[in-house]
PDB file of C-alpha atoms and ligand atoms in Angstrom:
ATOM      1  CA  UNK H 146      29.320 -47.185 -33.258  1.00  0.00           C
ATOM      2  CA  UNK H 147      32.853 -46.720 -31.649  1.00  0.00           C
ATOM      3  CA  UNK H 148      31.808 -43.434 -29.985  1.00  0.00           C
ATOM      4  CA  UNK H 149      34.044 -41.841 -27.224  1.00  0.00           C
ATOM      5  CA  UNK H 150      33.581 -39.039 -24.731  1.00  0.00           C
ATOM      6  CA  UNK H 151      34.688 -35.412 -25.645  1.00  0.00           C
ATOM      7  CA  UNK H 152      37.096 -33.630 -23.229  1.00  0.00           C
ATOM      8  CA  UNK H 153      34.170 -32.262 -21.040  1.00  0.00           C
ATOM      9  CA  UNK H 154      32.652 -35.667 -20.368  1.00  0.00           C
ATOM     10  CA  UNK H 155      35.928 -36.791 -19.879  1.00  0.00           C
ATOM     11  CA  UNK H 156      36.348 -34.075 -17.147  1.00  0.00           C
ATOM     12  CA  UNK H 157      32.878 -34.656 -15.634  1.00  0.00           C
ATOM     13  CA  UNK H 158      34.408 -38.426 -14.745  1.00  0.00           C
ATOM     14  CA  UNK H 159      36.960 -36.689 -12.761  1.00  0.00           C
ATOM     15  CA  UNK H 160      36.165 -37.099  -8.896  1.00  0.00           C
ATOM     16  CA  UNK H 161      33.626 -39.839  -9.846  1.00  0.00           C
ATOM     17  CA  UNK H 162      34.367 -43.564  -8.703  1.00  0.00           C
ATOM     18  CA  UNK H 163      36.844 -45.881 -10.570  1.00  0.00           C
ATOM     19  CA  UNK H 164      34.116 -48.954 -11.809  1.00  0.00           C
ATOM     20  CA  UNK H 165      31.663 -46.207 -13.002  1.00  0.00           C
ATOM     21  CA  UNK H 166      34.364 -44.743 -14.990  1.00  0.00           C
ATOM     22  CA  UNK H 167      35.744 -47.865 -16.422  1.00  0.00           C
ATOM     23  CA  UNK H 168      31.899 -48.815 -17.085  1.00  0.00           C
ATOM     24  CA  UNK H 169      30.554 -45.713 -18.655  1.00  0.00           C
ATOM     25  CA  UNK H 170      34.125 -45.651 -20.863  1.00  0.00           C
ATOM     26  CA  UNK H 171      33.398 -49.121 -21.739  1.00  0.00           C
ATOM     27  CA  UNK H 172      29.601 -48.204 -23.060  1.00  0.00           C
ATOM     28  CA  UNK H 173      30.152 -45.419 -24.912  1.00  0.00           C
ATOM     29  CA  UNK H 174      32.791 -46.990 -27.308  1.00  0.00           C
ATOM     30  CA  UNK H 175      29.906 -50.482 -27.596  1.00  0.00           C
ATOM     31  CA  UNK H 176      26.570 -47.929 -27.926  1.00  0.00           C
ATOM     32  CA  UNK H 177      24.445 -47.413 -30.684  1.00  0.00           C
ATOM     33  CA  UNK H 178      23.766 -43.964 -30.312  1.00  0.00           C
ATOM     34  CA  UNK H 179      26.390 -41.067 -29.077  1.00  0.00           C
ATOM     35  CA  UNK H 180      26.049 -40.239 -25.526  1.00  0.00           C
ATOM     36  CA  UNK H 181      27.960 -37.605 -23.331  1.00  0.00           C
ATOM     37  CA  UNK H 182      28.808 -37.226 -19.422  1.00  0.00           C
ATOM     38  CA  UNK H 183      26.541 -34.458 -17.839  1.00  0.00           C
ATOM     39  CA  UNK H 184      27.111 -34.555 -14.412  1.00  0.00           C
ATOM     40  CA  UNK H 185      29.562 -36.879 -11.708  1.00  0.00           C
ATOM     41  CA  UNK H 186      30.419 -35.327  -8.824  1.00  0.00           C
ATOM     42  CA  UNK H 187      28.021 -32.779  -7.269  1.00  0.00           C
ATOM     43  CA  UNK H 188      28.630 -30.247  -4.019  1.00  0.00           C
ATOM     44  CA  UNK H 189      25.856 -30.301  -1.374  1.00  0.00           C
ATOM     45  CA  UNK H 190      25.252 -26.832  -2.803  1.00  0.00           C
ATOM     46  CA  UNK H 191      23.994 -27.802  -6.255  1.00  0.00           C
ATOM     47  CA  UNK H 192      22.160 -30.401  -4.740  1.00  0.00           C
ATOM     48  CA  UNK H 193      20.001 -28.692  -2.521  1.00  0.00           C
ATOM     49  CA  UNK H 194      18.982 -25.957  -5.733  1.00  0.00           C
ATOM     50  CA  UNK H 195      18.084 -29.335  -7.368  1.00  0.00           C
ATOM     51  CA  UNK H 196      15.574 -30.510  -4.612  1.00  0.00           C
ATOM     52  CA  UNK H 197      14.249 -26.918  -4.275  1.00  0.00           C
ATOM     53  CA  UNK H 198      13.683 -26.860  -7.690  1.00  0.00           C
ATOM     54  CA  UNK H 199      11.879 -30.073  -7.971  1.00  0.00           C
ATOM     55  CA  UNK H 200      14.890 -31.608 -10.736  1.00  0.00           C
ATOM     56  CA  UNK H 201      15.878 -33.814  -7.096  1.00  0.00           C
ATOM     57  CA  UNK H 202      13.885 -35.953  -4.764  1.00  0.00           C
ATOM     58  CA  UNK H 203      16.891 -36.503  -2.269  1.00  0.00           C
ATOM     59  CA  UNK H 204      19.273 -35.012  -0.454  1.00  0.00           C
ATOM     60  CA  UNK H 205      21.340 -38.205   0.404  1.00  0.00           C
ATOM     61  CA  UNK H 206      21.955 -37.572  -3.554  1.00  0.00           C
ATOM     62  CA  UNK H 207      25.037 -40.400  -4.898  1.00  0.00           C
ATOM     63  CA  UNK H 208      26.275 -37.663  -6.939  1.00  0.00           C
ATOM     64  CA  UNK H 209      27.512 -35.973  -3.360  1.00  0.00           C
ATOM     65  CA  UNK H 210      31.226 -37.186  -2.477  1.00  0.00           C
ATOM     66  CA  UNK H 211      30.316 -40.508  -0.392  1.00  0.00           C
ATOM     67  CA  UNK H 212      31.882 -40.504   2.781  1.00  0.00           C
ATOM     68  CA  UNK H 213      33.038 -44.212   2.611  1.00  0.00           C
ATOM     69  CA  UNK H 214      35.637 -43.390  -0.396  1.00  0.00           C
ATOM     70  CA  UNK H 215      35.041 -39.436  -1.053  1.00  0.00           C
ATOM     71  CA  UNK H 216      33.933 -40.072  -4.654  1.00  0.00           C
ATOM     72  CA  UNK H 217      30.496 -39.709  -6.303  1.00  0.00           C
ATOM     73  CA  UNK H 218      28.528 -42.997  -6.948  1.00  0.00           C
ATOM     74  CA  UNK H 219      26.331 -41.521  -9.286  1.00  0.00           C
ATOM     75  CA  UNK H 220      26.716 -40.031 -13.410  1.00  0.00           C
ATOM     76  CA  UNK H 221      24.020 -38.601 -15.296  1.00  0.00           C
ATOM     77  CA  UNK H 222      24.273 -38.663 -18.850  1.00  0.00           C
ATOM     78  CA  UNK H 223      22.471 -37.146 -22.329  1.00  0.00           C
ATOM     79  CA  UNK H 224      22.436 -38.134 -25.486  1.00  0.00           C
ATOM     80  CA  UNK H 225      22.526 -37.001 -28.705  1.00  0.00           C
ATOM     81  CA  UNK H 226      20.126 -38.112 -31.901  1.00  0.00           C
ATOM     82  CA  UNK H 227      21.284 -36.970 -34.946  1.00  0.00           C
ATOM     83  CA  UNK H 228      23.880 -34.766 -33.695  1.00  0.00           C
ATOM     84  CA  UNK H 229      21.434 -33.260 -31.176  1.00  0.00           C
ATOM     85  CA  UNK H 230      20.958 -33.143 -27.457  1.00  0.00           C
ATOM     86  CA  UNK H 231      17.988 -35.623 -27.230  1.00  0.00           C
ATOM     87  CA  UNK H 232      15.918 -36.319 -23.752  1.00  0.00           C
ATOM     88  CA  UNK H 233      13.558 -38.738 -25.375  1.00  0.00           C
ATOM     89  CA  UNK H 234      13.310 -41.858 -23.899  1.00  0.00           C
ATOM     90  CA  UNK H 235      14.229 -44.250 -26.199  1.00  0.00           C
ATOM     91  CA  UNK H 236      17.385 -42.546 -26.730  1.00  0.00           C
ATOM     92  CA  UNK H 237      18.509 -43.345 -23.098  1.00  0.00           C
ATOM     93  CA  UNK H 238      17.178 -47.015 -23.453  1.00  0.00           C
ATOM     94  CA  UNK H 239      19.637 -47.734 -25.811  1.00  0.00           C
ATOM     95  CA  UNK H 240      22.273 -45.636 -24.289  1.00  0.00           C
ATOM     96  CA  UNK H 241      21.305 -47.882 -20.713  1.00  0.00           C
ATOM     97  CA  UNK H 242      21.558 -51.479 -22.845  1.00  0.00           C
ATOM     98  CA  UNK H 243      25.133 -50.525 -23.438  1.00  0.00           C
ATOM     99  CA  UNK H 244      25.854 -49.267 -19.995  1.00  0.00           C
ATOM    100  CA  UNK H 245      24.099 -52.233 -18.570  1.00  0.00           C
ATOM    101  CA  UNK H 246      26.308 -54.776 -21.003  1.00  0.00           C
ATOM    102  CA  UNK H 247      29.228 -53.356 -19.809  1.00  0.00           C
ATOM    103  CA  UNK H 248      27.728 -53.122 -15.979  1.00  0.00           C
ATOM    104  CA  UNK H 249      27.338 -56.924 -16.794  1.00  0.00           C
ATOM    105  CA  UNK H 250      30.821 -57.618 -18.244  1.00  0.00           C
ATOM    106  CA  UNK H 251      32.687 -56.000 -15.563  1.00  0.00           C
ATOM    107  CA  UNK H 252      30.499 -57.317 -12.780  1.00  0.00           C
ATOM    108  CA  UNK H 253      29.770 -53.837 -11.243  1.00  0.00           C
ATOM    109  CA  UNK H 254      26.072 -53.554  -9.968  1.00  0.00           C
ATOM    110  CA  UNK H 255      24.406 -50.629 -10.935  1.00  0.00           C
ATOM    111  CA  UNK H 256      21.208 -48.845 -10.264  1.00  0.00           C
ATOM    112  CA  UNK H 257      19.118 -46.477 -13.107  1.00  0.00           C
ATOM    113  CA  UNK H 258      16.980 -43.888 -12.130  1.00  0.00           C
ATOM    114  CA  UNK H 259      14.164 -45.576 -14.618  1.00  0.00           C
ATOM    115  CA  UNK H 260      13.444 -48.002 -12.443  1.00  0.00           C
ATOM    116  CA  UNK H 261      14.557 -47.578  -8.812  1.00  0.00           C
ATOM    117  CA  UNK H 262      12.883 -50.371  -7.099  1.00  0.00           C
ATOM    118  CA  UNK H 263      16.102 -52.935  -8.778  1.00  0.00           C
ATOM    119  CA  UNK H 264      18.993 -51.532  -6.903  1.00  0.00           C
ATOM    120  CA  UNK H 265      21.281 -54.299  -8.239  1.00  0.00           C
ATOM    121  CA  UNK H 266      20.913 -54.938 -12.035  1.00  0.00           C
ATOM    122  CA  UNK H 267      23.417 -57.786 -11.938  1.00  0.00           C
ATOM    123  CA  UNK H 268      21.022 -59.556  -9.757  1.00  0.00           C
ATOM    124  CA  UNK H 269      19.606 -63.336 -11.621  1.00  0.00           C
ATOM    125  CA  UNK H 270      15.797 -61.679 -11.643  1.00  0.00           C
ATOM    126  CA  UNK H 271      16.976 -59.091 -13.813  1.00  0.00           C
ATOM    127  CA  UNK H 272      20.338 -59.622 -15.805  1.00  0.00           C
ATOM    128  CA  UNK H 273      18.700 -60.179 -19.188  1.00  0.00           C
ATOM    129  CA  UNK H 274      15.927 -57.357 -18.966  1.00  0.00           C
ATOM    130  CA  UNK H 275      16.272 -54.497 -21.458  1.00  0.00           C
ATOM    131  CA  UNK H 276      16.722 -51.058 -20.833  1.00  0.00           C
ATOM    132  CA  UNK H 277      12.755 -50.591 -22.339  1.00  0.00           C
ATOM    133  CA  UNK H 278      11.428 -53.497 -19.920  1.00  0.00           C
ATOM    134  CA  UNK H 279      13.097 -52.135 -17.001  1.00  0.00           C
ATOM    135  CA  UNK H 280      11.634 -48.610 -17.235  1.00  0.00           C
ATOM    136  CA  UNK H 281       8.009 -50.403 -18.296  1.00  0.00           C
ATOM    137  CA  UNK H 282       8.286 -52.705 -15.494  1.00  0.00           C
ATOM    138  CA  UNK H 283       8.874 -49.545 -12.898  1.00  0.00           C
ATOM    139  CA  UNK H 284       5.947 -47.723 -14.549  1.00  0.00           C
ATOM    140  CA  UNK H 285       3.630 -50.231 -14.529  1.00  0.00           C
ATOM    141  CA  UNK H 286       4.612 -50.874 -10.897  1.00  0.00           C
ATOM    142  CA  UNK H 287       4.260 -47.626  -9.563  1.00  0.00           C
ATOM    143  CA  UNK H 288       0.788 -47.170 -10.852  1.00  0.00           C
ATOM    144  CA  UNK H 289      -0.492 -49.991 -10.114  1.00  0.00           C
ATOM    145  CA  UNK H 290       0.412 -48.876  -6.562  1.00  0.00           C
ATOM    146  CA  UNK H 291      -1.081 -45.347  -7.270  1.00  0.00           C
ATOM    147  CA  UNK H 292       2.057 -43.804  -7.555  1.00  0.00           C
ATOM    148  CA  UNK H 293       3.369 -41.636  -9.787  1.00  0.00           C
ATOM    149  CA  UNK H 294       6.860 -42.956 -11.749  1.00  0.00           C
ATOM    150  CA  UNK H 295       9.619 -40.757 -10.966  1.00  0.00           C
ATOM    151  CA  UNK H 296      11.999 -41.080 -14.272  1.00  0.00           C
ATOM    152  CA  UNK H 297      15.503 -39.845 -14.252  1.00  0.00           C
ATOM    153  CA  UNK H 298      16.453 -41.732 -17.294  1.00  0.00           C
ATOM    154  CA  UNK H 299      19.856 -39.622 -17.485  1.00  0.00           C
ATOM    155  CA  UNK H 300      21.009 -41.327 -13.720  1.00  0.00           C
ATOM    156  CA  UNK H 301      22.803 -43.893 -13.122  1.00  0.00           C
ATOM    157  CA  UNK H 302      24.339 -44.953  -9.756  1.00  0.00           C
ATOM    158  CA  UNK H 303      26.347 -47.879  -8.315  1.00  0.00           C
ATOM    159  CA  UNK H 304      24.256 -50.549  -6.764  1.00  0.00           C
ATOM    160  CA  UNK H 305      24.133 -52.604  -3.662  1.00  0.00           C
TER     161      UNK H 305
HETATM  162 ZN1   ZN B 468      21.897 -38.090 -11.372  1.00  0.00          ZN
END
């Protein structure tokens, strides 16, 4: 506990906007396990190599400069277990339960690409879920619609 960002993650906030910052800066020092900044803002460029690559779904990506302020809504994250980069699950559930506290503290709605049919976290249906039954509520949901989940545990975006 009491973990902060390294220069790079601190640089990967630059451009991104103001509550995600003060969020994400706010989880990192009250999460159990270490957790670094991967990506904030992202040029139309990147994005589209994403989608053809299959890594991106969307073109109308939040990590793109929004045009209503001209900063990115969006910050993907990874985390480390043991003092390695870690992309299992459970890593960025606990990472997410201190991003959501904060989210929750500061009153800044937020969205998580584990379970994209909530796109306001703060709301009353959903404030005391866990990072875990989020993601297991979007799973179950999507196949029990025949769908496949899309999980981007690593994204987070601002809600509406
Ligand atoms: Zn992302």
């Amino acid at each position: 506990m009491g973990y902060k960002f390294g220069t790079k993650s601190i640089t990967r906030l630059g451009g991104v906007h103001p509550d995600l910052v003060d969020v994400f800066t706010n989880a990192i020092e009250i999460s159990k396990i270490d957790f670094g900044i991967s990506c904030g803002v992202r040029s139309k460029k990147e994005q589209a190599r994403l989608v053809a690559s299959g890594a991106s779904k969307t073109m109308n990506s939040k990590h793109i400069p929004q045009e209503v302020d001209g900063f990115s809504h969006a910050i993907d994250i990874f985390c480390y277990l043991d003092g390695r980069l870690s992309w299992e699950l459970p890593c960025y559930w606990k990472a997410g339960d201190a991003i959501l506290k904060a989210s929750r503290e500061k009153g800044v709605k937020l969205r998580w690409g584990a379970c994209w049919h909530i796109y306001n976290l703060l709301h009353l249906d959903h404030h005391k879920k866990s990072c875990e039954e989020l993601c297991m509520e979007y799973t179950d949901l999507r196949r029990s619609q025949g769908k496949t989940p899309f999980i981007d545990s690593p994204h987070w975006e601002l809600g509406k």
